[in-house]
Amino acid sequence: MTSVQLVEVGPRDGLQNEKTALSVDQKIELIARSVAAGARRIEAVSFVNPRRVPQMAGAEEVMAGIERRDDVSYIGLVLNRRGLDRAIDARVDEVNVVVVASEEFSRRNQNCSVAEAVSTARDVIRDAGSAGLATTVTIAAAFGCPFSGEVDPGYVGEILAQFSDDRPSEIALADTIGVGVPAQVRVLADIASTRAPGIPQRWHFHNTRNTGYANALTALETGARALDASIGGFGGCPFAPAATGNIASEDLIYALDRSGVETVVRQQVLVDAAAWLGNALGKQVPALLGRAGGFPGG
């Protein structure tokens, strides 16, 4: 049976663009619900400047309050050495460092050029590895940029090639604004396999144009080891105009379960978590809008 890891990003990407900021206790509750559903890799916190992204404040307190389990790996997003130092001190299991495949978006998102972001990411991968942490380098806006439009897949390959000798634990290709289609997934998967051979691939999709789930299933066909998703379909980048939510964890698990793909994640527990999160944020759950009938979740 085919299998794939769900990387639950709701506690990080799901919250970072919401007007309502959850309390530390609410964030811990969301993570606990993710674990109860069977998620074993959870992007729990972001070590960014809370003045820029106030929704991500309290990362250290969250990490201090969660249940530590040998079978659960907690991921922290970092953008620089300062973020890595905080992540190490907070005892995360993995770090995810981001490089944006667009000069203008890189400067708006991280206040640096792409070349500077690559250099920083390489240092983070090296130092995090020395500290015993698993490492992911995410290429954001790999499918398109909200400011400069199309992103050349060859340029994404040039960025990836710079990490081939660093050997991060995985590379993640992110459709940050949800413009991608399955044909692009196949092209980028082939480029990633060629320019960063032997490094496992993880994929991150948004459902802005209702192609996110098709893209995820296509990535699975090309050999994806992990797929990001967010409880309830919440999420978006604060620095990307009109970026809508991630693909929803509960709907992704439904599609994977019905396709005979093993995930060991329970859909109904995710559905309940999505309803809880919607109440906490004071919003309707995007992934549950218009849902009626169908098969019950497992």
mmCIF file of N, CA and C in Angstrom, residues 115-164:
data_model
loop_
_atom_site.group_PDB
_atom_site.id
_atom_site.type_symbol
_atom_site.label_atom_id
_atom_site.label_comp_id
_atom_site.label_asym_id
_atom_site.label_seq_id
_atom_site.Cartn_x
_atom_site.Cartn_y
_atom_site.Cartn_z
ATOM 1 N N ALA A 115 19.454 35.459 -3.170
ATOM 2 C CA ALA A 115 20.813 34.966 -2.907
ATOM 3 C C ALA A 115 21.134 35.017 -1.418
ATOM 4 N N GLU A 116 20.724 36.101 -0.755
ATOM 5 C CA GLU A 116 20.956 36.209 0.683
ATOM 6 C C GLU A 116 20.163 35.161 1.451
ATOM 7 N N ALA A 117 18.934 34.903 0.998
ATOM 8 C CA ALA A 117 18.106 33.890 1.664
ATOM 9 C C ALA A 117 18.708 32.500 1.503
ATOM 10 N N VAL A 118 19.246 32.208 0.314
ATOM 11 C CA VAL A 118 19.888 30.918 0.092
ATOM 12 C C VAL A 118 21.091 30.756 1.014
ATOM 13 N N SER A 119 21.918 31.798 1.124
ATOM 14 C CA SER A 119 23.096 31.737 1.983
ATOM 15 C C SER A 119 22.704 31.502 3.439
ATOM 16 N N THR A 120 21.676 32.229 3.892
ATOM 17 C CA THR A 120 21.202 32.053 5.265
ATOM 18 C C THR A 120 20.666 30.645 5.475
ATOM 19 N N ALA A 121 19.886 30.151 4.508
ATOM 20 C CA ALA A 121 19.303 28.814 4.636
ATOM 21 C C ALA A 121 20.383 27.743 4.693
ATOM 22 N N ARG A 122 21.421 27.889 3.917
ATOM 23 C CA ARG A 122 22.511 26.905 3.952
ATOM 24 C C ARG A 122 23.182 26.888 5.323
ATOM 25 N N ASP A 123 23.367 28.063 5.903
ATOM 26 C CA ASP A 123 23.949 28.131 7.244
ATOM 27 C C ASP A 123 23.026 27.469 8.266
ATOM 28 N N VAL A 124 21.722 27.721 8.139
ATOM 29 C CA VAL A 124 20.751 27.132 9.068
ATOM 30 C C VAL A 124 20.756 25.613 8.958
ATOM 31 N N ILE A 125 20.773 25.107 7.730
ATOM 32 C CA ILE A 125 20.790 23.655 7.532
ATOM 33 C C ILE A 125 22.028 23.040 8.178
ATOM 34 N N ARG A 126 23.166 23.669 7.967
ATOM 35 C CA ARG A 126 24.411 23.155 8.545
ATOM 36 C C ARG A 126 24.362 23.165 10.071
ATOM 37 N N ASP A 127 23.978 24.296 10.641
ATOM 38 C CA ASP A 127 24.027 24.435 12.088
ATOM 39 C C ASP A 127 22.916 23.632 12.768
ATOM 40 N N ALA A 128 21.753 23.564 12.146
ATOM 41 C CA ALA A 128 20.671 22.754 12.711
ATOM 42 C C ALA A 128 21.041 21.278 12.685
ATOM 43 N N GLY A 129 21.651 20.854 11.576
ATOM 44 C CA GLY A 129 22.098 19.465 11.506
ATOM 45 C C GLY A 129 23.117 19.146 12.577
ATOM 46 N N SER A 130 24.040 20.086 12.823
ATOM 47 C CA SER A 130 25.042 19.882 13.867
ATOM 48 C C SER A 130 24.406 19.778 15.251
ATOM 49 N N ALA A 131 23.238 20.425 15.416
ATOM 50 C CA ALA A 131 22.515 20.374 16.689
ATOM 51 C C ALA A 131 21.602 19.154 16.784
ATOM 52 N N GLY A 132 21.606 18.315 15.748
ATOM 53 C CA GLY A 132 20.812 17.096 15.772
ATOM 54 C C GLY A 132 19.383 17.244 15.308
ATOM 55 N N LEU A 133 19.068 18.350 14.638
ATOM 56 C CA LEU A 133 17.706 18.577 14.172
ATOM 57 C C LEU A 133 17.552 18.173 12.714
ATOM 58 N N ALA A 134 16.410 17.605 12.386
ATOM 59 C CA ALA A 134 16.062 17.395 10.992
ATOM 60 C C ALA A 134 15.798 18.749 10.344
ATOM 61 N N THR A 135 16.035 18.835 9.034
ATOM 62 C CA THR A 135 15.942 20.133 8.351
ATOM 63 C C THR A 135 15.142 20.027 7.064
ATOM 64 N N THR A 136 14.322 21.040 6.832
ATOM 65 C CA THR A 136 13.593 21.189 5.576
ATOM 66 C C THR A 136 13.919 22.552 4.998
ATOM 67 N N VAL A 137 14.185 22.616 3.702
ATOM 68 C CA VAL A 137 14.257 23.907 3.023
ATOM 69 C C VAL A 137 13.040 23.994 2.117
ATOM 70 N N THR A 138 12.225 25.019 2.340
ATOM 71 C CA THR A 138 11.021 25.234 1.548
ATOM 72 C C THR A 138 11.284 26.302 0.494
ATOM 73 N N ILE A 139 10.974 25.972 -0.755
ATOM 74 C CA ILE A 139 11.042 26.958 -1.832
ATOM 75 C C ILE A 139 9.640 27.527 -1.992
ATOM 76 N N ALA A 140 9.423 28.717 -1.446
ATOM 77 C CA ALA A 140 8.107 29.341 -1.475
ATOM 78 C C ALA A 140 7.870 30.013 -2.822
ATOM 79 N N ALA A 141 6.595 30.180 -3.160
ATOM 80 C CA ALA A 141 6.194 30.798 -4.435
ATOM 81 C C ALA A 141 6.822 30.089 -5.620
ATOM 82 N N ALA A 142 6.993 28.772 -5.510
ATOM 83 C CA ALA A 142 7.628 28.009 -6.583
ATOM 84 C C ALA A 142 6.757 27.912 -7.824
ATOM 85 N N PHE A 143 5.459 28.176 -7.685
ATOM 86 C CA PHE A 143 4.538 28.063 -8.814
ATOM 87 C C PHE A 143 4.143 29.419 -9.385
ATOM 88 N N GLY A 144 4.418 30.483 -8.644
ATOM 89 C CA GLY A 144 4.039 31.803 -9.110
ATOM 90 C C GLY A 144 4.153 32.810 -7.985
ATOM 91 N N CYS A 145 4.372 34.070 -8.351
ATOM 92 C CA CYS A 145 4.588 35.150 -7.390
ATOM 93 C C CYS A 145 3.432 36.147 -7.475
ATOM 94 N N PRO A 146 2.937 36.639 -6.335
ATOM 95 C CA PRO A 146 1.831 37.604 -6.375
ATOM 96 C C PRO A 146 2.226 38.968 -6.916
ATOM 97 N N PHE A 147 3.524 39.230 -7.046
ATOM 98 C CA PHE A 147 3.991 40.543 -7.485
ATOM 99 C C PHE A 147 4.578 40.514 -8.892
ATOM 100 N N SER A 148 5.373 39.474 -9.189
ATOM 101 C CA SER A 148 6.045 39.432 -10.488
ATOM 102 C C SER A 148 5.469 38.379 -11.430
ATOM 103 N N GLY A 149 4.450 37.653 -10.995
ATOM 104 C CA GLY A 149 3.781 36.726 -11.902
ATOM 105 C C GLY A 149 4.435 35.363 -11.983
ATOM 106 N N GLU A 150 4.601 34.867 -13.204
ATOM 107 C CA GLU A 150 5.118 33.511 -13.410
ATOM 108 C C GLU A 150 6.526 33.352 -12.849
ATOM 109 N N VAL A 151 6.798 32.183 -12.309
ATOM 110 C CA VAL A 151 8.134 31.830 -11.846
ATOM 111 C C VAL A 151 8.675 30.731 -12.739
ATOM 112 N N ASP A 152 9.837 30.954 -13.299
ATOM 113 C CA ASP A 152 10.462 29.994 -14.206
ATOM 114 C C ASP A 152 10.856 28.735 -13.433
ATOM 115 N N PRO A 153 10.343 27.548 -13.828
ATOM 116 C CA PRO A 153 10.733 26.319 -13.146
ATOM 117 C C PRO A 153 12.244 26.105 -13.156
ATOM 118 N N GLY A 154 12.901 26.558 -14.213
ATOM 119 C CA GLY A 154 14.354 26.437 -14.274
ATOM 120 C C GLY A 154 15.039 27.225 -13.180
ATOM 121 N N TYR A 155 14.450 28.374 -12.813
ATOM 122 C CA TYR A 155 15.006 29.181 -11.728
ATOM 123 C C TYR A 155 14.845 28.455 -10.393
ATOM 124 N N VAL A 156 13.690 27.803 -10.208
ATOM 125 C CA VAL A 156 13.498 26.987 -9.006
ATOM 126 C C VAL A 156 14.568 25.902 -8.944
ATOM 127 N N GLY A 157 14.857 25.302 -10.100
ATOM 128 C CA GLY A 157 15.903 24.281 -10.142
ATOM 129 C C GLY A 157 17.273 24.833 -9.780
ATOM 130 N N GLU A 158 17.559 26.055 -10.211
ATOM 131 C CA GLU A 158 18.845 26.675 -9.854
ATOM 132 C C GLU A 158 18.960 26.882 -8.344
ATOM 133 N N ILE A 159 17.859 27.267 -7.721
ATOM 134 C CA ILE A 159 17.873 27.426 -6.265
ATOM 135 C C ILE A 159 18.089 26.075 -5.592
ATOM 136 N N LEU A 160 17.362 25.073 -6.040
ATOM 137 C CA LEU A 160 17.475 23.744 -5.432
ATOM 138 C C LEU A 160 18.883 23.180 -5.567
ATOM 139 N N ALA A 161 19.505 23.415 -6.701
ATOM 140 C CA ALA A 161 20.847 22.868 -6.933
ATOM 141 C C ALA A 161 21.848 23.363 -5.906
ATOM 142 N N GLN A 162 21.614 24.560 -5.366
ATOM 143 C CA GLN A 162 22.546 25.109 -4.377
ATOM 144 C C GLN A 162 22.482 24.376 -3.039
ATOM 145 N N PHE A 163 21.433 23.555 -2.863
ATOM 146 C CA PHE A 163 21.297 22.799 -1.620
ATOM 147 C C PHE A 163 21.659 21.324 -1.785
ATOM 148 N N SER A 164 22.025 20.921 -2.990
ATOM 149 C CA SER A 164 22.253 19.494 -3.233
ATOM 150 C C SER A 164 23.393 18.939 -2.404
#
